[in-house]
């Protein structure tokens, strides 16, 4: 019996015995993203490249959830896992359908290139929308939840493979990714950039790691022995497979100029720890073996990793033995998942301003003007790396449907183009006057503004005007539109759609309320209407810092963290990380918080969360710490725990908080991780403990001190 199909054998033996029967060329054919069929061994062709950042992408119909940055704004790891489980159901349902007709083409497999756990260190980066924001702890917690949801919890089979990318120091400028060499010291490397990768590998058993395009300290990420062997394999104990970003290995000779040919590039990447090429350069490995640059027995190791993974996914086992083959394609974009998408969009929305409690609108106004280039746009619902929903609700449609139920008239005007500053065609005209007329006829104006995937995203993406941003403000004539509508003297609500932060210091004084909704997914319009009219209490929190402008940022191509993110920010932000308003209010009080903790022990205590406001709703409990006596520079304070909490008016909930001992350690300049006894400031509330958050929320942040006792101890990173 072909060992590959012998389910009585251990996975390792099935793979190893099969590889013994392969020629060198057959082995090499398995090491690229499009693995060739080996018919004599019963191995079908398989395309490893699939995408599921916030739903199954680029493969027809799928439920489209809010973009990843919006999912991060939920601050809800448990709910994100539910979203990922729904996505993995659709992955399997679609895969099963395509397998039934023998389709093994791109984007139709069960090995996913997600999540993106890079740190969103600079708001100019167009791909920041794909991440979980700027904080390493938040990114790690959400990454772990997403991976577990995608991969499933079956003891024998994986539902699908998750892939953490882009390993490891990678966050723009996107136009330079093929050639940039990022210089970073060991302390910042481990303190900021490596943290989420380490935890996703150790705690979620992620199947795959993708190497980035760029170099780090001279070595390409997809061909660095230090990154792929010393850290990934030896230090972190990674057992899965490593894939290069798409055509990153070509960059070795084409752009980085550290090799002189495809053969040398393939040999360098492979010998330094890359198992699979996201492109086709690894097809030169046969020649590399013949030239003595690569050993065939090493090729066997990588082929075995890949073949073992296909076995764990159930590709060679009877369908009746693999529980996930029972998932039907009928589940794709079903009513249940559309409801989940709507709930996610509601949870992800962040209320930035609500002057004089103008929201919720309820039935206060009889006529509403809905204005703006994003009001009736499908594109702003989806973000990048998305599928195609079978149904969708734009912001305009969502408000129209809810207003109709309440007997409220909606007047629509586009107002202006998304990004054009002037019109050069006879087929175009100035639309701002129409918006002014609409506002004049209405009791209140809702302006739907911001960005779209054509203005931020991945370098080279089809249809994009730009990838990264030079300016953080509203593009085109949108700011002019705000001013023109505001002059009518009617209340103004701003709805912002975007994947990266928008700086609006001049527009903020003109708005009575501002709601950040990101790229909210297929049910974004319904969710926004729910919030505006009071069906849902907004509870999202910013996973990024909103600065006042680019002048407050360090150079884009510098990866030094000084002056970046809330942890090292030097200038006062417009809106801080962790910030978000609600229609109700909460109080936070620790219970039995210890005064001392032995070094190396987790801190555990309860927090009372009480809804003291006028309506039910959710809040996000946030706990931050600051090392008061650190021997090295540390963040001003850093997030160490969060939990979304639902409470009715007057209701009090107890939440058990656990702060990991590891998160009390400092990283020294040489990269060692050390527990240093001393005083730690602890902050407990619904936001971070900065002055801007306190001023904007008017909430009290509880502060206390914990003493770490014992002796200084070096621990594993």
mmCIF file of N, CA and C in Angstrom, residues 607-707:
data_model
loop_
_atom_site.group_PDB
_atom_site.id
_atom_site.type_symbol
_atom_site.label_atom_id
_atom_site.label_comp_id
_atom_site.label_asym_id
_atom_site.label_seq_id
_atom_site.Cartn_x
_atom_site.Cartn_y
_atom_site.Cartn_z
ATOM 1 N N UNK A 607 -11.408 42.644 38.973
ATOM 2 C CA UNK A 607 -11.784 44.038 38.782
ATOM 3 C C UNK A 607 -13.306 44.115 38.697
ATOM 4 N N UNK A 608 -13.881 45.030 39.464
ATOM 5 C CA UNK A 608 -15.307 45.304 39.388
ATOM 6 C C UNK A 608 -15.555 46.336 38.291
ATOM 7 N N UNK A 609 -16.415 45.975 37.345
ATOM 8 C CA UNK A 609 -16.801 46.880 36.260
ATOM 9 C C UNK A 609 -18.294 47.160 36.406
ATOM 10 N N UNK A 610 -18.647 48.420 36.639
ATOM 11 C CA UNK A 610 -20.044 48.774 36.893
ATOM 12 C C UNK A 610 -20.531 49.791 35.875
ATOM 13 N N UNK A 611 -21.690 49.506 35.293
ATOM 14 C CA UNK A 611 -22.348 50.434 34.376
ATOM 15 C C UNK A 611 -23.116 51.448 35.204
ATOM 16 N N UNK A 612 -22.628 52.684 35.244
ATOM 17 C CA UNK A 612 -23.252 53.741 36.032
ATOM 18 C C UNK A 612 -24.053 54.712 35.179
ATOM 19 N N UNK A 613 -24.197 54.398 33.903
ATOM 20 C CA UNK A 613 -24.863 55.311 32.987
ATOM 21 C C UNK A 613 -26.331 55.015 32.773
ATOM 22 N N UNK A 614 -26.849 55.536 31.651
ATOM 23 C CA UNK A 614 -28.284 55.529 31.408
ATOM 24 C C UNK A 614 -28.762 54.442 30.475
ATOM 25 N N UNK A 615 -27.838 53.619 29.941
ATOM 26 C CA UNK A 615 -28.280 52.558 29.050
ATOM 27 C C UNK A 615 -27.306 51.393 29.133
ATOM 28 N N UNK A 616 -27.733 50.234 28.665
ATOM 29 C CA UNK A 616 -26.866 49.065 28.650
ATOM 30 C C UNK A 616 -25.803 49.230 27.575
ATOM 31 N N UNK A 617 -24.743 48.462 27.703
ATOM 32 C CA UNK A 617 -23.689 48.551 26.696
ATOM 33 C C UNK A 617 -22.448 47.797 27.111
ATOM 34 N N UNK A 618 -21.483 47.773 26.203
ATOM 35 C CA UNK A 618 -20.214 47.120 26.451
ATOM 36 C C UNK A 618 -19.123 48.162 26.687
ATOM 37 N N UNK A 619 -18.132 47.774 27.439
ATOM 38 C CA UNK A 619 -16.923 48.563 27.589
ATOM 39 C C UNK A 619 -15.737 47.646 27.400
ATOM 40 N N UNK A 620 -14.554 48.236 27.294
ATOM 41 C CA UNK A 620 -13.326 47.455 27.205
ATOM 42 C C UNK A 620 -12.475 47.781 28.427
ATOM 43 N N UNK A 621 -12.409 46.849 29.353
ATOM 44 C CA UNK A 621 -11.518 46.989 30.498
ATOM 45 C C UNK A 621 -10.079 46.907 30.001
ATOM 46 N N UNK A 622 -9.252 47.877 30.373
ATOM 47 C CA UNK A 622 -7.854 47.909 29.966
ATOM 48 C C UNK A 622 -6.959 48.060 31.188
ATOM 49 N N UNK A 623 -5.912 47.271 31.238
ATOM 50 C CA UNK A 623 -4.940 47.330 32.329
ATOM 51 C C UNK A 623 -3.563 47.602 31.729
ATOM 52 N N UNK A 624 -2.901 48.618 32.266
ATOM 53 C CA UNK A 624 -1.571 49.010 31.818
ATOM 54 C C UNK A 624 -0.606 48.962 32.996
ATOM 55 N N UNK A 625 0.662 48.741 32.706
ATOM 56 C CA UNK A 625 1.689 48.807 33.744
ATOM 57 C C UNK A 625 2.834 49.701 33.295
ATOM 58 N N UNK A 626 3.546 50.237 34.259
ATOM 59 C CA UNK A 626 4.763 50.975 33.996
ATOM 60 C C UNK A 626 5.812 50.548 35.006
ATOM 61 N N UNK A 627 6.962 50.172 34.506
ATOM 62 C CA UNK A 627 8.089 49.821 35.360
ATOM 63 C C UNK A 627 8.733 51.114 35.851
ATOM 64 N N UNK A 628 8.601 51.394 37.141
ATOM 65 C CA UNK A 628 9.083 52.648 37.714
ATOM 66 C C UNK A 628 10.579 52.665 37.986
ATOM 67 N N UNK A 629 11.208 51.501 38.029
ATOM 68 C CA UNK A 629 12.604 51.428 38.421
ATOM 69 C C UNK A 629 13.443 50.625 37.442
ATOM 70 N N UNK A 630 13.052 50.605 36.194
ATOM 71 C CA UNK A 630 13.766 49.816 35.191
ATOM 72 C C UNK A 630 15.186 50.325 34.989
ATOM 73 N N UNK A 631 16.099 49.406 34.708
ATOM 74 C CA UNK A 631 17.498 49.762 34.497
ATOM 75 C C UNK A 631 17.745 50.262 33.084
ATOM 76 N N UNK A 632 16.755 50.076 32.185
ATOM 77 C CA UNK A 632 16.871 50.515 30.793
ATOM 78 C C UNK A 632 15.617 51.301 30.438
ATOM 79 N N UNK A 633 15.663 51.971 29.296
ATOM 80 C CA UNK A 633 14.499 52.702 28.821
ATOM 81 C C UNK A 633 13.356 51.727 28.541
ATOM 82 N N UNK A 634 12.167 52.048 29.046
ATOM 83 C CA UNK A 634 10.984 51.221 28.851
ATOM 84 C C UNK A 634 9.842 52.098 28.350
ATOM 85 N N UNK A 635 8.772 51.484 27.837
ATOM 86 C CA UNK A 635 7.620 52.287 27.421
ATOM 87 C C UNK A 635 7.072 53.136 28.561
ATOM 88 N N UNK A 636 6.413 54.240 28.204
ATOM 89 C CA UNK A 636 5.776 55.096 29.198
ATOM 90 C C UNK A 636 4.805 54.281 30.049
ATOM 91 N N UNK A 637 4.051 53.440 29.419
ATOM 92 C CA UNK A 637 3.200 52.414 30.018
ATOM 93 C C UNK A 637 2.817 51.485 28.881
ATOM 94 N N UNK A 638 2.368 50.271 29.210
ATOM 95 C CA UNK A 638 2.039 49.335 28.156
ATOM 96 C C UNK A 638 0.871 48.454 28.559
ATOM 97 N N UNK A 639 0.071 48.118 27.582
ATOM 98 C CA UNK A 639 -1.099 47.275 27.776
ATOM 99 C C UNK A 639 -0.663 45.865 28.171
ATOM 100 N N UNK A 640 -1.285 45.304 29.227
ATOM 101 C CA UNK A 640 -0.972 43.948 29.660
ATOM 102 C C UNK A 640 -2.219 43.088 29.826
ATOM 103 N N UNK A 641 -3.398 43.692 29.688
ATOM 104 C CA UNK A 641 -4.642 42.938 29.794
ATOM 105 C C UNK A 641 -5.770 43.778 29.223
ATOM 106 N N UNK A 642 -6.737 43.118 28.564
ATOM 107 C CA UNK A 642 -7.969 43.779 28.141
ATOM 108 C C UNK A 642 -9.078 42.750 28.109
ATOM 109 N N UNK A 643 -10.288 43.217 28.272
ATOM 110 C CA UNK A 643 -11.453 42.337 28.245
ATOM 111 C C UNK A 643 -12.685 43.159 27.946
ATOM 112 N N UNK A 644 -13.446 42.736 26.959
ATOM 113 C CA UNK A 644 -14.725 43.381 26.657
ATOM 114 C C UNK A 644 -15.772 42.882 27.654
ATOM 115 N N UNK A 645 -16.540 43.820 28.211
ATOM 116 C CA UNK A 645 -17.501 43.505 29.263
ATOM 117 C C UNK A 645 -18.853 44.110 28.915
ATOM 118 N N UNK A 646 -19.917 43.311 28.983
ATOM 119 C CA UNK A 646 -21.287 43.765 28.770
ATOM 120 C C UNK A 646 -21.970 43.926 30.111
ATOM 121 N N UNK A 647 -22.669 45.044 30.306
ATOM 122 C CA UNK A 647 -23.392 45.263 31.560
ATOM 123 C C UNK A 647 -24.633 46.103 31.315
ATOM 124 N N UNK A 648 -25.713 45.730 31.966
ATOM 125 C CA UNK A 648 -26.931 46.522 31.942
ATOM 126 C C UNK A 648 -26.774 47.744 32.842
ATOM 127 N N UNK A 649 -27.664 48.703 32.710
ATOM 128 C CA UNK A 649 -27.629 49.889 33.564
ATOM 129 C C UNK A 649 -27.649 49.485 35.032
ATOM 130 N N UNK A 650 -26.688 49.969 35.794
ATOM 131 C CA UNK A 650 -26.592 49.666 37.209
ATOM 132 C C UNK A 650 -25.955 48.337 37.534
ATOM 133 N N UNK A 651 -25.706 47.506 36.528
ATOM 134 C CA UNK A 651 -25.150 46.170 36.766
ATOM 135 C C UNK A 651 -23.648 46.245 37.001
ATOM 136 N N UNK A 652 -23.162 45.377 37.881
ATOM 137 C CA UNK A 652 -21.744 45.279 38.215
ATOM 138 C C UNK A 652 -21.239 43.887 37.848
ATOM 139 N N UNK A 653 -20.155 43.814 37.093
ATOM 140 C CA UNK A 653 -19.542 42.558 36.698
ATOM 141 C C UNK A 653 -18.142 42.453 37.292
ATOM 142 N N UNK A 654 -17.750 41.230 37.646
ATOM 143 C CA UNK A 654 -16.387 40.988 38.095
ATOM 144 C C UNK A 654 -15.602 40.299 36.990
ATOM 145 N N UNK A 655 -14.424 40.833 36.717
ATOM 146 C CA UNK A 655 -13.554 40.288 35.682
ATOM 147 C C UNK A 655 -12.247 39.853 36.332
ATOM 148 N N UNK A 656 -11.840 38.622 36.093
ATOM 149 C CA UNK A 656 -10.561 38.143 36.608
ATOM 150 C C UNK A 656 -9.446 38.567 35.668
ATOM 151 N N UNK A 657 -8.507 39.314 36.219
ATOM 152 C CA UNK A 657 -7.369 39.836 35.453
ATOM 153 C C UNK A 657 -6.151 38.974 35.744
ATOM 154 N N UNK A 658 -5.449 38.587 34.696
ATOM 155 C CA UNK A 658 -4.184 37.877 34.856
ATOM 156 C C UNK A 658 -3.115 38.600 34.048
ATOM 157 N N UNK A 659 -2.093 39.087 34.738
ATOM 158 C CA UNK A 659 -0.951 39.724 34.083
ATOM 159 C C UNK A 659 0.201 38.736 34.090
ATOM 160 N N UNK A 660 0.656 38.385 32.911
ATOM 161 C CA UNK A 660 1.727 37.394 32.791
ATOM 162 C C UNK A 660 3.036 37.931 33.342
ATOM 163 N N UNK A 661 3.745 37.069 34.063
ATOM 164 C CA UNK A 661 5.057 37.464 34.596
ATOM 165 C C UNK A 661 5.965 37.946 33.479
ATOM 166 N N UNK A 662 5.878 37.282 32.318
ATOM 167 C CA UNK A 662 6.730 37.672 31.184
ATOM 168 C C UNK A 662 6.548 39.125 30.800
ATOM 169 N N UNK A 663 5.339 39.656 30.962
ATOM 170 C CA UNK A 663 5.074 41.028 30.534
ATOM 171 C C UNK A 663 5.516 42.068 31.556
ATOM 172 N N UNK A 664 6.119 41.614 32.637
ATOM 173 C CA UNK A 664 6.736 42.524 33.602
ATOM 174 C C UNK A 664 8.245 42.607 33.405
ATOM 175 N N UNK A 665 8.762 41.836 32.453
ATOM 176 C CA UNK A 665 10.196 41.811 32.207
ATOM 177 C C UNK A 665 10.627 42.983 31.330
ATOM 178 N N UNK A 666 11.889 43.358 31.446
ATOM 179 C CA UNK A 666 12.477 44.353 30.556
ATOM 180 C C UNK A 666 13.387 43.645 29.563
ATOM 181 N N UNK A 667 13.528 44.244 28.396
ATOM 182 C CA UNK A 667 14.470 43.757 27.399
ATOM 183 C C UNK A 667 15.679 44.687 27.411
ATOM 184 N N UNK A 668 16.826 44.119 27.658
ATOM 185 C CA UNK A 668 18.043 44.922 27.711
ATOM 186 C C UNK A 668 18.637 45.099 26.335
ATOM 187 N N UNK A 669 19.653 45.933 26.253
ATOM 188 C CA UNK A 669 20.198 46.316 24.965
ATOM 189 C C UNK A 669 20.724 45.121 24.175
ATOM 190 N N UNK A 670 21.205 44.100 24.865
ATOM 191 C CA UNK A 670 21.727 42.919 24.168
ATOM 192 C C UNK A 670 20.639 41.908 23.821
ATOM 193 N N UNK A 671 19.370 42.249 24.152
ATOM 194 C CA UNK A 671 18.260 41.383 23.811
ATOM 195 C C UNK A 671 17.830 40.422 24.903
ATOM 196 N N UNK A 672 18.554 40.360 26.010
ATOM 197 C CA UNK A 672 18.155 39.480 27.096
ATOM 198 C C UNK A 672 16.895 40.005 27.776
ATOM 199 N N UNK A 673 16.097 39.077 28.254
ATOM 200 C CA UNK A 673 14.819 39.379 28.893
ATOM 201 C C UNK A 673 14.991 39.149 30.397
ATOM 202 N N UNK A 674 14.750 40.185 31.207
ATOM 203 C CA UNK A 674 15.114 40.131 32.620
ATOM 204 C C UNK A 674 13.963 40.619 33.497
ATOM 205 N N UNK A 675 13.686 39.865 34.561
ATOM 206 C CA UNK A 675 12.768 40.314 35.607
ATOM 207 C C UNK A 675 13.573 41.081 36.638
ATOM 208 N N UNK A 676 13.258 42.355 36.807
ATOM 209 C CA UNK A 676 13.968 43.227 37.738
ATOM 210 C C UNK A 676 13.040 43.584 38.896
ATOM 211 N N UNK A 677 13.303 43.115 40.092
ATOM 212 C CA UNK A 677 12.487 43.502 41.242
ATOM 213 C C UNK A 677 12.411 45.013 41.403
ATOM 214 N N UNK A 678 11.259 45.485 41.863
ATOM 215 C CA UNK A 678 11.066 46.916 42.044
ATOM 216 C C UNK A 678 9.603 47.305 41.943
ATOM 217 N N UNK A 679 9.339 48.620 41.864
ATOM 218 C CA UNK A 679 7.990 49.152 41.848
ATOM 219 C C UNK A 679 7.413 49.195 40.437
ATOM 220 N N UNK A 680 6.154 48.754 40.332
ATOM 221 C CA UNK A 680 5.415 48.839 39.083
ATOM 222 C C UNK A 680 4.137 49.627 39.316
ATOM 223 N N UNK A 681 3.918 50.634 38.506
ATOM 224 C CA UNK A 681 2.661 51.376 38.532
ATOM 225 C C UNK A 681 1.643 50.585 37.719
ATOM 226 N N UNK A 682 0.425 50.455 38.225
ATOM 227 C CA UNK A 682 -0.626 49.751 37.516
ATOM 228 C C UNK A 682 -1.823 50.671 37.339
ATOM 229 N N UNK A 683 -2.401 50.649 36.140
ATOM 230 C CA UNK A 683 -3.517 51.519 35.788
ATOM 231 C C UNK A 683 -4.687 50.656 35.312
ATOM 232 N N UNK A 684 -5.891 50.945 35.798
ATOM 233 C CA UNK A 684 -7.071 50.152 35.479
ATOM 234 C C UNK A 684 -8.210 51.087 35.083
ATOM 235 N N UNK A 685 -8.790 50.860 33.895
ATOM 236 C CA UNK A 685 -9.889 51.711 33.451
ATOM 237 C C UNK A 685 -10.387 51.311 32.078
ATOM 238 N N UNK A 686 -11.055 52.246 31.401
ATOM 239 C CA UNK A 686 -11.591 52.000 30.078
ATOM 240 C C UNK A 686 -10.762 52.608 28.966
ATOM 241 N N UNK A 687 -9.564 53.119 29.314
ATOM 242 C CA UNK A 687 -8.652 53.704 28.344
ATOM 243 C C UNK A 687 -7.251 53.632 28.906
ATOM 244 N N UNK A 688 -6.274 54.097 28.141
ATOM 245 C CA UNK A 688 -4.933 54.169 28.697
ATOM 246 C C UNK A 688 -4.825 55.395 29.612
ATOM 247 N N UNK A 689 -3.813 55.427 30.483
ATOM 248 C CA UNK A 689 -3.739 56.476 31.503
ATOM 249 C C UNK A 689 -3.004 57.733 31.058
ATOM 250 N N UNK A 690 -3.252 58.210 29.867
ATOM 251 C CA UNK A 690 -2.609 59.427 29.406
ATOM 252 C C UNK A 690 -3.551 60.606 29.614
ATOM 253 N N UNK A 691 -3.008 61.798 29.557
ATOM 254 C CA UNK A 691 -3.808 62.989 29.850
ATOM 255 C C UNK A 691 -4.883 63.241 28.800
ATOM 256 N N UNK A 692 -4.602 62.949 27.535
ATOM 257 C CA UNK A 692 -5.588 63.178 26.482
ATOM 258 C C UNK A 692 -6.802 62.264 26.677
ATOM 259 N N UNK A 693 -6.562 60.988 27.001
ATOM 260 C CA UNK A 693 -7.673 60.062 27.245
ATOM 261 C C UNK A 693 -8.514 60.516 28.427
ATOM 262 N N UNK A 694 -7.853 60.954 29.487
ATOM 263 C CA UNK A 694 -8.580 61.427 30.660
ATOM 264 C C UNK A 694 -9.454 62.629 30.304
ATOM 265 N N UNK A 695 -8.899 63.529 29.502
ATOM 266 C CA UNK A 695 -9.641 64.742 29.147
ATOM 267 C C UNK A 695 -10.819 64.427 28.231
ATOM 268 N N UNK A 696 -10.608 63.538 27.256
ATOM 269 C CA UNK A 696 -11.657 63.237 26.286
ATOM 270 C C UNK A 696 -12.787 62.393 26.880
ATOM 271 N N UNK A 697 -12.457 61.493 27.787
ATOM 272 C CA UNK A 697 -13.466 60.602 28.345
ATOM 273 C C UNK A 697 -14.068 61.114 29.641
ATOM 274 N N UNK A 698 -13.310 61.945 30.346
ATOM 275 C CA UNK A 698 -13.709 62.395 31.675
ATOM 276 C C UNK A 698 -13.926 61.212 32.614
ATOM 277 N N UNK A 699 -13.215 60.114 32.342
ATOM 278 C CA UNK A 699 -13.314 58.929 33.177
ATOM 279 C C UNK A 699 -12.145 58.877 34.148
ATOM 280 N N UNK A 700 -12.393 58.273 35.287
ATOM 281 C CA UNK A 700 -11.336 58.080 36.268
ATOM 282 C C UNK A 700 -10.561 56.812 35.951
ATOM 283 N N UNK A 701 -9.239 56.906 35.972
ATOM 284 C CA UNK A 701 -8.363 55.755 35.815
ATOM 285 C C UNK A 701 -7.815 55.393 37.190
ATOM 286 N N UNK A 702 -8.080 54.182 37.632
ATOM 287 C CA UNK A 702 -7.563 53.759 38.934
ATOM 288 C C UNK A 702 -6.055 53.528 38.828
ATOM 289 N N UNK A 703 -5.305 54.008 39.805
ATOM 290 C CA UNK A 703 -3.851 53.857 39.825
ATOM 291 C C UNK A 703 -3.414 53.211 41.130
ATOM 292 N N UNK A 704 -2.441 52.341 41.046
ATOM 293 C CA UNK A 704 -1.879 51.716 42.230
ATOM 294 C C UNK A 704 -0.446 51.282 41.984
ATOM 295 N N UNK A 705 0.154 50.650 42.986
ATOM 296 C CA UNK A 705 1.539 50.212 42.904
ATOM 297 C C UNK A 705 1.638 48.759 43.344
ATOM 298 N N UNK A 706 2.423 47.987 42.599
ATOM 299 C CA UNK A 706 2.754 46.622 42.973
ATOM 300 C C UNK A 706 4.269 46.512 43.069
ATOM 301 N N UNK A 707 4.741 45.881 44.117
ATOM 302 C CA UNK A 707 6.172 45.685 44.315
ATOM 303 C C UNK A 707 6.548 44.264 43.911
#
